[in-house]
């Protein structure tokens, strides 16, 4: 029964974050469980050749499913069962009790990646809270020291990443620069979410058409809305995993990542990931040295701070995406999506209206 009821919650679960907003997860409803797998069409073989970000994204989705189900009163838990051949990471299955979590569906709905300006970074209490979240899974969250050096590191990482034509081709596939196209409201990275003005989006389109004539750093600057993201404020945090994290461990750490982001969100802070610092071996090595940990243990790096303005909501393939807004409601959060679907969520029930 709880499995069937879960179907109605899917649009909320799809609010989970994923690299390039590819939404790689797929659900298979079976008699006794819902298998969580992935679609290879939504992988990033050039930008994420090891599949680390795929697995972090799948873990973030699993955690989101558990939170949303628990908030609706559904009793589901998670059994990891990683199988590359079957392209699955595990199963959601009926449980005696709802999943225990401090987070609510309203937080899942409201959280968003914010690439804009931040007024300040996390204070000591917030840092301790996110570190505690990761410590419970054998890892930690660390403030990356050496702010002066990070700008140069980021430029070095960008230069290397965008020098690879396969990475640029992949990025082009997931960029959404034309609001007139239907996929603008389905997935990928829109100009609005990247903080690009209309002229900047047109410039990026032209630059992509001219690639590889354009120098890689020029492309990075256009993508970073013209300036250095680190100049937009906040602090840089690293998610450190236990040594020798295997593929199922990365999925588990995606769950940790989601809990870290929701902890930040609950404290009024937002995250802007800077995955290129981890993707490029040389910059990951420097991060490892700065943090005094083995570089392989640094699985995610993100700029964190208090947003100056609300970031746009990113698109989703399920449940309407785009600039959804939350409206006042009694008895639970009520969300309005771009296509004017209304989702009312309260313990035990989700209803959709026009
Ligand atoms: C594992 C992972 C890696 C990510 N890396 C980056 C990144 O390097 N740069 C960036 O701007 N956003 C990054 N993101 C954020 C995604 O682009 C974002 O989650 C997605 O577009 C959906 O938007 P939302 O988080 O606002 O829901 C990453 C997200 C995840 C889960």
Coordinates of C-alpha atoms and ligand atoms in Angstrom, one line a residue:
X1 CA 0.0 0.0 0.0
X2 CA 2.8 2.4 1.0
X3 CA 4.5 1.6 -2.3
X4 CA 1.5 2.5 -4.4
X5 CA 1.0 5.7 -2.4
X6 CA 4.6 6.6 -3.1
X7 CA 3.9 7.1 -6.8
X8 CA 2.0 10.3 -6.0
X9 CA 5.0 11.7 -4.2
X10 CA 7.4 11.3 -7.2
X11 CA 7.2 15.0 -8.4
X12 CA 8.5 16.0 -4.9
X13 CA 11.3 13.4 -4.9
X14 CA 12.5 14.6 -8.3
X15 CA 13.4 17.9 -6.6
X16 CA 16.7 16.1 -5.6
X17 CA 19.8 17.7 -7.1
X18 CA 21.9 16.1 -9.8
X19 CA 25.1 17.1 -11.6
X20 CA 24.1 19.1 -14.7
X21 CA 20.5 18.5 -13.6
X22 CA 20.4 15.3 -15.7
X23 CA 18.0 13.6 -13.2
X24 CA 19.6 10.2 -13.9
X25 CA 17.4 8.2 -11.5
X26 CA 14.7 5.7 -12.6
X27 CA 12.2 4.0 -10.4
X28 CA 11.0 0.4 -11.1
X29 CA 7.8 -0.5 -9.1
X30 CA 7.8 -4.1 -8.1
X31 CA 5.5 -6.1 -5.9
X32 CA 7.4 -5.7 -2.7
X33 CA 9.8 -2.9 -3.4
X34 CA 10.7 0.0 -5.6
X35 CA 14.1 -0.4 -7.3
X36 CA 16.1 2.8 -7.7
X37 CA 18.3 2.6 -10.8
X38 CA 19.8 4.9 -13.4
X39 CA 19.5 5.5 -17.1
X40 CA 22.8 5.5 -19.0
X41 CA 21.4 8.2 -21.3
X42 CA 21.6 10.6 -18.4
X43 CA 25.2 9.8 -17.4
X44 CA 28.1 12.3 -18.0
X45 CA 30.8 10.1 -19.4
X46 CA 33.1 13.0 -20.4
X47 CA 32.6 15.2 -17.3
X48 CA 32.1 12.5 -14.8
X49 CA 34.1 9.5 -16.2
X50 CA 34.4 7.7 -12.8
X51 CA 30.6 8.1 -12.2
X52 CA 31.3 9.7 -8.8
X53 CA 28.8 12.5 -9.4
X54 CA 26.3 10.1 -10.8
X55 CA 26.4 8.0 -7.6
X56 CA 26.3 11.1 -5.4
X57 CA 23.2 12.3 -7.3
X58 CA 21.5 8.9 -6.9
X59 CA 22.2 8.9 -3.2
X60 CA 20.8 12.5 -3.0
X61 CA 17.7 11.2 -4.7
X62 CA 17.3 8.2 -2.3
X63 CA 17.6 10.4 0.7
X64 CA 15.0 12.8 -0.8
X65 CA 12.6 9.9 -1.5
X66 CA 12.9 8.7 2.2
X67 CA 12.3 12.3 3.5
X68 CA 9.3 12.9 1.3
X69 CA 7.8 9.5 2.1
X70 CA 8.3 10.0 5.8
X71 CA 6.7 13.4 5.8
X72 CA 3.7 11.9 4.1
X73 CA 3.5 9.3 6.8
X74 CA 4.6 6.4 4.5
X75 CA 6.7 3.7 6.1
X76 CA 9.6 3.0 3.8
X77 CA 13.2 2.2 4.3
X78 CA 16.2 1.7 2.1
X79 CA 18.2 -1.4 1.3
X80 CA 21.4 -0.7 -0.7
X81 CA 22.0 -3.4 -3.4
X82 CA 24.4 -2.0 -5.9
X83 CA 24.6 -3.8 -9.3
X84 CA 26.3 -2.1 -12.2
X85 CA 25.0 -4.7 -14.6
X86 CA 21.4 -4.2 -13.6
X87 CA 22.1 -0.5 -13.3
X88 CA 20.5 -0.3 -9.8
X89 CA 21.7 1.1 -6.5
X90 CA 19.1 -0.5 -4.2
X91 CA 15.5 -0.7 -3.1
X92 CA 12.9 1.3 -1.2
X93 CA 10.7 -1.2 0.6
X94 CA 8.0 -1.3 3.2
X95 CA 9.1 -0.8 6.8
X96 CA 7.6 -0.9 10.3
X97 CA 8.1 2.8 10.8
X98 CA 8.6 5.9 8.6
X99 CA 12.2 6.9 8.0
X100 CA 13.5 9.0 10.9
X101 CA 14.7 12.4 9.7
X102 CA 14.6 15.9 10.9
X103 CA 13.8 17.2 7.4
X104 CA 10.5 18.0 5.8
X105 CA 9.1 18.0 2.3
X106 CA 8.9 21.8 2.4
X107 CA 12.7 21.9 2.7
X108 CA 13.2 19.5 -0.2
X109 CA 10.9 21.8 -2.2
X110 CA 12.5 25.0 -1.2
X111 CA 16.2 24.1 -1.4
X112 CA 18.0 25.1 -4.5
X113 CA 21.5 25.5 -5.8
X114 CA 22.5 29.2 -5.7
X115 CA 25.3 30.5 -7.9
X116 CA 24.6 34.1 -6.9
X117 CA 26.1 36.5 -4.3
X118 CA 26.3 35.5 -0.7
X119 CA 26.6 37.9 2.2
X120 CA 28.4 35.6 4.6
X121 CA 29.5 32.0 5.1
X122 CA 28.5 29.4 7.7
X123 CA 29.2 30.2 11.3
X124 CA 30.9 27.8 13.7
X125 CA 27.6 26.3 14.8
X126 CA 26.5 25.5 11.3
X127 CA 29.9 24.1 10.5
X128 CA 29.8 21.9 13.5
X129 CA 26.3 20.7 12.5
X130 CA 27.2 19.7 8.9
X131 CA 30.4 18.1 10.1
X132 CA 28.4 16.1 12.6
X133 CA 26.1 14.9 9.8
X134 CA 29.1 13.6 7.7
X135 CA 30.9 12.2 10.8
X136 CA 28.0 9.9 11.5
X137 CA 28.9 8.3 8.1
X138 CA 32.6 8.2 8.9
X139 CA 33.5 11.4 7.0
X140 CA 33.5 15.1 7.7
X141 CA 32.8 18.5 6.4
X142 CA 35.8 20.8 6.4
X143 CA 36.3 24.5 5.7
X144 CA 38.9 24.8 2.9
X145 CA 41.6 27.2 4.1
X146 CA 43.6 29.5 1.9
X147 CA 40.9 31.6 0.3
X148 CA 43.5 33.5 -1.7
X149 CA 44.8 30.4 -3.4
X150 CA 41.4 29.0 -4.3
X151 CA 40.8 31.5 -7.1
X152 CA 43.9 30.3 -8.9
X153 CA 43.0 26.7 -8.3
X154 CA 39.5 27.2 -9.7
X155 CA 40.9 28.9 -12.9
X156 CA 43.4 26.0 -13.3
X157 CA 40.6 23.4 -13.0
X158 CA 38.3 25.3 -15.4
X159 CA 41.2 25.6 -17.9
X160 CA 41.7 21.9 -17.9
X161 CA 38.1 20.9 -17.9
X162 CA 37.0 23.1 -20.8
X163 CA 40.1 22.2 -22.9
X164 CA 38.4 18.8 -23.4
X165 CA 36.1 19.0 -26.5
X166 CA 34.1 16.0 -25.2
X167 CA 33.3 17.8 -21.9
X168 CA 32.3 20.9 -23.8
X169 CA 30.1 18.8 -26.1
X170 CA 28.4 17.2 -23.1
X171 CA 27.9 20.6 -21.5
X172 CA 26.4 21.9 -24.7
X173 CA 23.9 19.0 -24.6
X174 CA 22.7 19.9 -21.1
X175 CA 22.8 23.7 -21.4
X176 CA 19.3 25.2 -21.7
X177 CA 19.8 28.7 -23.2
X178 CA 16.6 28.9 -25.3
X179 CA 13.4 29.4 -23.2
X180 CA 11.4 28.6 -26.3
X181 CA 12.4 25.0 -26.4
X182 CA 10.4 22.5 -24.4
X183 CA 13.5 21.0 -22.7
X184 CA 14.1 24.4 -21.1
X185 CA 11.4 23.3 -18.5
X186 CA 12.5 19.7 -18.2
X187 CA 16.1 19.3 -17.3
X188 CA 19.6 20.7 -17.7
X189 CA 21.2 24.0 -16.8
X190 CA 19.2 27.0 -17.8
X191 CA 20.7 30.5 -18.3
X192 CA 18.5 31.7 -15.4
X193 CA 19.9 29.1 -13.0
X194 CA 23.4 29.9 -14.1
X195 CA 22.7 33.6 -13.5
X196 CA 23.3 34.7 -17.1
X197 CA 21.7 37.8 -18.6
X198 CA 20.0 37.4 -22.0
X199 CA 23.1 39.0 -23.7
X200 CA 25.4 36.7 -21.7
X201 CA 23.4 33.7 -22.7
X202 CA 23.6 34.8 -26.4
X203 CA 27.4 35.3 -25.9
X204 CA 27.7 31.8 -24.5
X205 CA 25.7 30.3 -27.4
X206 CA 28.1 32.1 -29.8
X207 CA 31.1 31.0 -27.8
X208 CA 30.0 27.3 -27.9
X209 CA 29.5 27.5 -31.6
X210 CA 33.0 28.9 -32.0
X211 CA 34.6 26.4 -29.7
X212 CA 37.5 25.3 -29.7
X213 CA 38.7 28.6 -31.3
X214 CA 37.7 30.3 -28.0
X215 CA 40.2 29.8 -25.3
X216 CA 38.9 27.4 -22.6
X217 CA 39.1 30.0 -19.9
X218 CA 36.9 32.3 -21.9
X219 CA 34.2 29.7 -21.9
X220 CA 34.6 29.2 -18.1
X221 CA 34.2 33.0 -17.6
X222 CA 31.1 33.1 -19.7
X223 CA 29.6 30.2 -17.7
X224 CA 30.5 31.9 -14.4
X225 CA 28.4 34.9 -15.4
X226 CA 31.5 36.9 -16.2
X227 CA 33.3 36.9 -12.9
X228 CA 35.0 34.7 -10.3
X229 CA 32.4 32.8 -8.3
X230 CA 34.6 33.0 -5.3
X231 CA 34.3 36.8 -5.5
X232 CA 30.5 36.4 -4.9
X233 CA 31.1 35.6 -1.3
X234 CA 30.7 32.7 1.1
X235 CA 33.1 30.1 2.3
X236 CA 34.3 26.9 0.5
X237 CA 33.5 23.6 2.2
X238 CA 34.8 20.1 1.3
X239 CA 32.9 16.9 2.0
X240 CA 35.5 14.3 3.1
X241 CA 34.6 10.6 2.8
X242 CA 36.2 7.7 4.7
X243 CA 39.2 6.1 3.0
X244 CA 38.6 3.6 0.1
X245 CA 35.1 4.6 -0.6
X246 CA 33.6 2.1 -3.1
X247 CA 30.7 2.7 -5.5
X248 CA 27.9 1.8 -3.0
X249 CA 29.8 4.0 -0.5
X250 CA 29.6 6.9 -2.9
X251 CA 25.8 6.4 -3.2
X252 CA 25.7 6.5 0.6
X253 CA 27.7 9.7 0.6
X254 CA 25.2 11.2 -1.8
X255 CA 22.6 10.7 1.0
X256 CA 25.1 12.4 3.3
X257 CA 25.5 15.3 0.8
X258 CA 21.7 15.7 0.7
X259 CA 21.5 15.9 4.5
X260 CA 24.4 18.4 4.5
X261 CA 22.7 20.6 2.0
X262 CA 19.3 20.4 3.8
X263 CA 21.1 21.3 7.1
X264 CA 22.6 24.3 5.4
X265 CA 19.2 25.2 3.9
X266 CA 17.5 25.0 7.3
X267 CA 20.1 27.5 8.6
X268 CA 19.3 29.9 5.8
X269 CA 22.3 29.1 3.7
X270 CA 22.7 27.8 0.1
X271 CA 25.3 25.7 -1.7
X272 CA 27.1 26.4 -5.0
X273 CA 29.1 23.2 -5.9
X274 CA 32.5 23.6 -7.6
X275 CA 33.0 20.1 -8.7
X276 CA 35.8 21.0 -11.2
X277 CA 38.1 21.3 -8.2
X278 CA 37.5 17.6 -7.5
X279 CA 37.3 16.5 -11.1
X280 CA 40.8 17.6 -11.9
X281 CA 43.5 15.5 -10.3
X282 CA 46.0 18.3 -9.8
X283 CA 43.5 20.6 -8.0
X284 CA 42.1 17.7 -5.9
X285 CA 45.7 17.0 -4.8
X286 CA 46.2 20.6 -3.7
X287 CA 42.8 20.4 -1.8
X288 CA 44.0 17.2 -0.1
X289 CA 47.2 18.9 0.9
X290 CA 45.3 22.0 2.2
X291 CA 43.0 19.7 4.3
X292 CA 45.7 17.2 5.2
X293 CA 43.7 14.2 3.9
X294 CA 44.3 11.8 1.1
X295 CA 43.0 13.6 -2.1
X296 CA 40.7 10.7 -3.0
X297 CA 38.7 11.3 0.2
X298 CA 37.6 14.7 -1.0
X299 CA 34.4 13.8 -2.8
X300 CA 32.6 17.2 -3.2
X301 CA 33.5 20.9 -2.8
X302 CA 31.0 23.7 -2.6
X303 CA 30.8 27.4 -2.0
X304 CA 28.4 28.1 0.9
X305 CA 26.8 31.3 2.1
X306 CA 23.7 33.3 2.9
X307 CA 22.0 34.3 -0.5
X308 CA 21.4 37.9 -1.3
X309 CA 18.4 37.0 -3.5
X310 CA 16.4 33.9 -4.0
X311 CA 17.9 31.7 -6.8
X312 CA 15.5 30.5 -9.6
X313 CA 14.1 27.0 -9.2
X314 CA 15.6 24.6 -11.7
X315 CA 13.5 22.5 -14.1
X316 CA 12.3 18.9 -13.6
X317 CA 11.0 16.3 -16.0
X318 CA 8.3 15.2 -13.6
X319 CA 5.8 17.4 -11.9
X320 CA 6.5 20.7 -13.7
X321 CA 9.7 22.6 -13.0
X322 CA 10.8 26.1 -13.7
X323 CA 10.0 29.0 -11.4
X324 CA 7.6 27.3 -9.0
X325 CA 6.5 29.3 -6.1
X326 CA 5.3 28.3 -2.7
X327 CA 2.0 29.7 -1.5
X328 CA 0.7 30.0 2.0
X329 CA -1.1 26.9 3.2
X330 CA -2.4 25.5 6.4
X331 CA -1.8 21.9 7.2
X332 CA 1.3 21.5 5.1
X333 CA 3.3 23.1 2.4
X334 CA 1.5 23.9 -0.8
X335 CA 3.6 24.4 -3.9
X336 CA 2.7 25.8 -7.3
X337 CA 4.8 24.8 -10.3
X338 CA 5.2 26.4 -13.7
X339 CA 2.4 24.5 -15.2
X340 CA 0.1 25.6 -12.4
X341 CA -0.1 22.2 -10.9
X342 CA -0.7 22.6 -7.2
X343 CA 0.8 20.0 -4.8
X344 CA -0.5 20.0 -1.3
X345 CA 1.5 17.9 1.0
X346 CA 0.5 17.0 4.5
X347 CA 1.1 14.0 6.6
X348 CA -0.4 11.0 4.9
X349 CA -1.6 12.7 1.8
X350 CA -0.4 14.5 -1.3
X351 CA -3.0 16.0 -3.6
X352 CA -2.7 17.7 -7.0
X353 CA -5.0 20.3 -8.2
X354 CA -5.3 22.8 -11.0
Ligands
LIG1 C1 27.0 15.7 -7.4 C2 26.7 17.1 -7.8 C3 27.6 17.8 -8.4 C4 27.3 19.1 -8.9 N1 28.3 19.9 -9.4 C5 28.0 21.2 -9.8 C6 29.1 22.1 -10.2 O1 30.2 21.7 -10.4 N2 28.7 23.4 -10.5 C7 27.4 23.8 -10.4 O2 27.2 25.0 -10.7 N3 26.4 23.0 -9.9 C8 26.7 21.7 -9.6 N4 25.7 20.9 -9.1 C9 24.4 21.5 -8.9 C10 23.4 21.0 -10.0 O3 23.7 21.6 -11.2 C11 22.0 21.2 -9.5 O4 21.8 20.4 -8.4 C12 21.0 21.0 -10.6 O5 21.1 21.9 -11.6 C13 19.5 21.1 -10.0 O6 19.3 22.3 -9.4 P1 18.9 22.5 -7.9 O7 20.0 22.0 -7.1 O8 18.7 24.0 -7.8 O9 17.7 21.7 -7.7 C14 26.0 19.6 -8.7 C15 25.0 18.8 -8.1 C16 25.4 17.6 -7.6 C17 24.3 16.7 -7.0

